[in-house]
Short mmCIF file of C-alpha atoms in Angstrom, two decimals:
data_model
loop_
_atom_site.label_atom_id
_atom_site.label_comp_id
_atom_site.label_asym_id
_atom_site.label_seq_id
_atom_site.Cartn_x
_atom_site.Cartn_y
_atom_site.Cartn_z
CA UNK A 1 0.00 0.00 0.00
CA UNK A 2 1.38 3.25 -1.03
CA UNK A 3 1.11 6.50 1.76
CA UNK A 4 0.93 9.80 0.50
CA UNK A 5 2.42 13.03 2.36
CA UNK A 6 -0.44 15.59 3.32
CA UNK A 7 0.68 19.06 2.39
CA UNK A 8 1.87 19.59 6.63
CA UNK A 9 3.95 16.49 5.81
CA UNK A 10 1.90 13.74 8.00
CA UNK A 11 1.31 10.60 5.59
CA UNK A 12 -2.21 9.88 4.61
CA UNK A 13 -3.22 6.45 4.00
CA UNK A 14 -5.81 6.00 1.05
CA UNK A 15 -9.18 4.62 2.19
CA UNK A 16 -9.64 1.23 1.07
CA UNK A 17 -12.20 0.19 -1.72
CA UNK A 18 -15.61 -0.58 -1.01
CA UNK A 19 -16.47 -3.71 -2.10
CA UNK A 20 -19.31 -3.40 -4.22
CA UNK A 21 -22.60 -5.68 -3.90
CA UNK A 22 -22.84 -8.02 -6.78
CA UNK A 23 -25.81 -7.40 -9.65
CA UNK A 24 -28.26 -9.82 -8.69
CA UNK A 25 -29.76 -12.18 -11.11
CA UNK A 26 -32.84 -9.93 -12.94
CA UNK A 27 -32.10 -6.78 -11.32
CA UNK A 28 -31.89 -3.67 -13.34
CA UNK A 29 -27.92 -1.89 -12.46
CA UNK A 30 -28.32 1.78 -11.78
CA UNK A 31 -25.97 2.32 -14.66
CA UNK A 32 -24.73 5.55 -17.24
CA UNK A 33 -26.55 3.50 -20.21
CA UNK A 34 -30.12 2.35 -20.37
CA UNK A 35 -30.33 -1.63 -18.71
CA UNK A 36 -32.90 -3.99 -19.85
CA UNK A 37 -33.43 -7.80 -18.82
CA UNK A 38 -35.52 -10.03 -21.10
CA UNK A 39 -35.76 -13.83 -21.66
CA UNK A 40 -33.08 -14.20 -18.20
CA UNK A 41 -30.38 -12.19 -20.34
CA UNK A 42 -29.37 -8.29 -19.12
CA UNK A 43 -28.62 -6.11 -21.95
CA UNK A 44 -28.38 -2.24 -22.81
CA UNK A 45 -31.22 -1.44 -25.26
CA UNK A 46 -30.34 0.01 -28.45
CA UNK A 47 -32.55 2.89 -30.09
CA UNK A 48 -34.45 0.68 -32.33
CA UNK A 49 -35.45 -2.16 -29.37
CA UNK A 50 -35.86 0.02 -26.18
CA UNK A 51 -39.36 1.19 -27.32
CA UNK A 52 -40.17 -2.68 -26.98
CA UNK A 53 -38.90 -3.54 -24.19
CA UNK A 54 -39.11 -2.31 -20.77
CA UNK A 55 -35.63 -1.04 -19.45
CA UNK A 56 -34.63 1.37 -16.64
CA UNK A 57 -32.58 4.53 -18.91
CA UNK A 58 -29.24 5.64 -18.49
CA UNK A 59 -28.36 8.35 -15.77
CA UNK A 60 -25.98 9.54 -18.33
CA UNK A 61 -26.79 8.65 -21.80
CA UNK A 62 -29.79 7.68 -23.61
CA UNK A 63 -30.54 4.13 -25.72
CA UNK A 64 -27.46 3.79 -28.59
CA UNK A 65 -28.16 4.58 -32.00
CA UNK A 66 -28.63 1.77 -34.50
CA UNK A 67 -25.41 1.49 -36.85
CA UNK A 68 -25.97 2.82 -40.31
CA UNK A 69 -24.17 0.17 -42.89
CA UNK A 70 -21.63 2.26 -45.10
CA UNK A 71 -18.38 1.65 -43.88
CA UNK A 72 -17.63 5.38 -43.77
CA UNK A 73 -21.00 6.52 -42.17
CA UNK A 74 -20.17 3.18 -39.16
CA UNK A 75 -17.00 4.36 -38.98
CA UNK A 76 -18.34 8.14 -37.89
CA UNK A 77 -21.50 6.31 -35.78
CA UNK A 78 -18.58 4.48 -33.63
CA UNK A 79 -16.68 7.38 -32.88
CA UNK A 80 -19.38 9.73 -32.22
CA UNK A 81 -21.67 7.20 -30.79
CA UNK A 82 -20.75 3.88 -29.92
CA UNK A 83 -16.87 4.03 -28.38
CA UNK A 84 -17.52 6.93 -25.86
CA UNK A 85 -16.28 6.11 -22.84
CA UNK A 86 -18.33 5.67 -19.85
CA UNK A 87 -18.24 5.26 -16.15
CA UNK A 88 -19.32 1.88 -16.32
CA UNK A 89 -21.66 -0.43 -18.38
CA UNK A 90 -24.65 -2.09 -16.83
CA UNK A 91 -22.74 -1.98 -13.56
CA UNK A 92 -19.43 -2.86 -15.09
CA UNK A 93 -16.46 -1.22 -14.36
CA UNK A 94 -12.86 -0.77 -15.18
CA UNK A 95 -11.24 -3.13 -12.71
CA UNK A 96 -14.09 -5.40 -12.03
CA UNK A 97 -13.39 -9.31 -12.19
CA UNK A 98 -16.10 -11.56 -14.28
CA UNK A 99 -16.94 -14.70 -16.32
CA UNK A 100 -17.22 -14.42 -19.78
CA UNK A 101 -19.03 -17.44 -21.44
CA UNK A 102 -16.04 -18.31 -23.80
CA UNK A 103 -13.25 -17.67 -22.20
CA UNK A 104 -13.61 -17.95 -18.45
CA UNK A 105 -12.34 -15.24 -15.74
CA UNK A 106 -11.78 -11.48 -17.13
CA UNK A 107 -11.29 -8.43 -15.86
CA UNK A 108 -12.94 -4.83 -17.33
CA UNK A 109 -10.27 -2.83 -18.87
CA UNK A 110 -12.72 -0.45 -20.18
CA UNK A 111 -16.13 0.42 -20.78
CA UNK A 112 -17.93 2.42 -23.58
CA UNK A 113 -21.90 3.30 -24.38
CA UNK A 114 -21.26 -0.27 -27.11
CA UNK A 115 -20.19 -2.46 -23.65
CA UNK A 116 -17.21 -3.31 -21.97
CA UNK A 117 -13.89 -4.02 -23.47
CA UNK A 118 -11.88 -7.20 -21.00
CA UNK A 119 -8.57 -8.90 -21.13
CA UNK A 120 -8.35 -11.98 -20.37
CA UNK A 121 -5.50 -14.83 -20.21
CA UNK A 122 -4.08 -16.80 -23.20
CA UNK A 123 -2.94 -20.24 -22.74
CA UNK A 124 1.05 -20.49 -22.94
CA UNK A 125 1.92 -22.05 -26.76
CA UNK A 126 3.80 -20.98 -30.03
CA UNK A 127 1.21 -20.01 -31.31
CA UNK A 128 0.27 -17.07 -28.80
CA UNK A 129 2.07 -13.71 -29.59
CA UNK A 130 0.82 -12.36 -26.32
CA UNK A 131 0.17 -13.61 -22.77
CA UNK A 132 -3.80 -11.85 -22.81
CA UNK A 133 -6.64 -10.45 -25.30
CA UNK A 134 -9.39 -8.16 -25.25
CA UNK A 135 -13.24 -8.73 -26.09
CA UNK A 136 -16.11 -6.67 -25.81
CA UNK A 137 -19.05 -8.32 -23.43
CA UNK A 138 -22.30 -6.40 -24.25
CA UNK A 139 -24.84 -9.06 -22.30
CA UNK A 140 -25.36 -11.55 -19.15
CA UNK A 141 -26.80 -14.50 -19.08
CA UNK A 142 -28.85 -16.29 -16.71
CA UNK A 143 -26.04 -17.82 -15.23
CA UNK A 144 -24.33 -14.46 -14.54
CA UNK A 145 -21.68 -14.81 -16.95
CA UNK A 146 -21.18 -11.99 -19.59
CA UNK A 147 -20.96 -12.44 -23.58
CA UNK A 148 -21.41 -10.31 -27.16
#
């Protein structure tokens, strides 16, 4: 643990974190994007669905814009829209350890109004350049473990 000197030169010891209550199972996160669960699965809505379905809205932003198809007109929707960062997503933040349905344990390097980007560990071989790679999870499952 590091200390850090208080301007009259006594150390100051940073709080520790609070540990955080884990999302149950079918409850809505109080999150910066809009949270819905439907059919077991929690998801953020996306402009086009979230009339459909009911979901709790984002404190910070509202329901994602669908992606338009030209490459050049995605391009501009994911770096206006999509890839803003966020304080966390559904709950998620940077730091937090989960399951991801493919891979096992990850941890949250990141997260963005699209989900959250995690790194997660590679299996030592020749044919691994690096010891870790990213995903992006933008769902839970039933069983609590996240997925795109």
């Amino acid at each position: 643990m590091q200390t850090i000197a208080l301007f009259d030169g006594a150390p100051s010891v940073p709080a520790p974190a609070k540990p955080r209550r884990p999302l149950a199972l079918g409850e809505l996160p109080i999150s910066s994007v809009p949270a819905a669960y439907d059919r077991e699965h929690l998801y953020s809505p996306k402009a086009n669905t979230a009339a459909v379905v009911d979901h709790r809205p984002g404190d910070q932003f509202p329901p994602l814009p669908t992606s338009p198809s030209g490459p050049k007109t995605w391009r501009d929707w994911w770096r206006t829209e999509a890839s803003v960062s966020t304080p966390d997503y559904l709950g998620l933040e940077p730091g937090d350890v989960i399951t991801v349905v493919s891979t096992g344990t990850a941890t949250v390097v990141s997260t963005c109004r699209f989900g959250a980007v995690v790194r997660y560990e590679l299996p030592t071989g020749a044919f691994n350049q690096e010891p870790y790679a990213e995903m992006y999870v933008t769902a839970r499952n039933q069983f609590g473990h996240w997925y795109r």
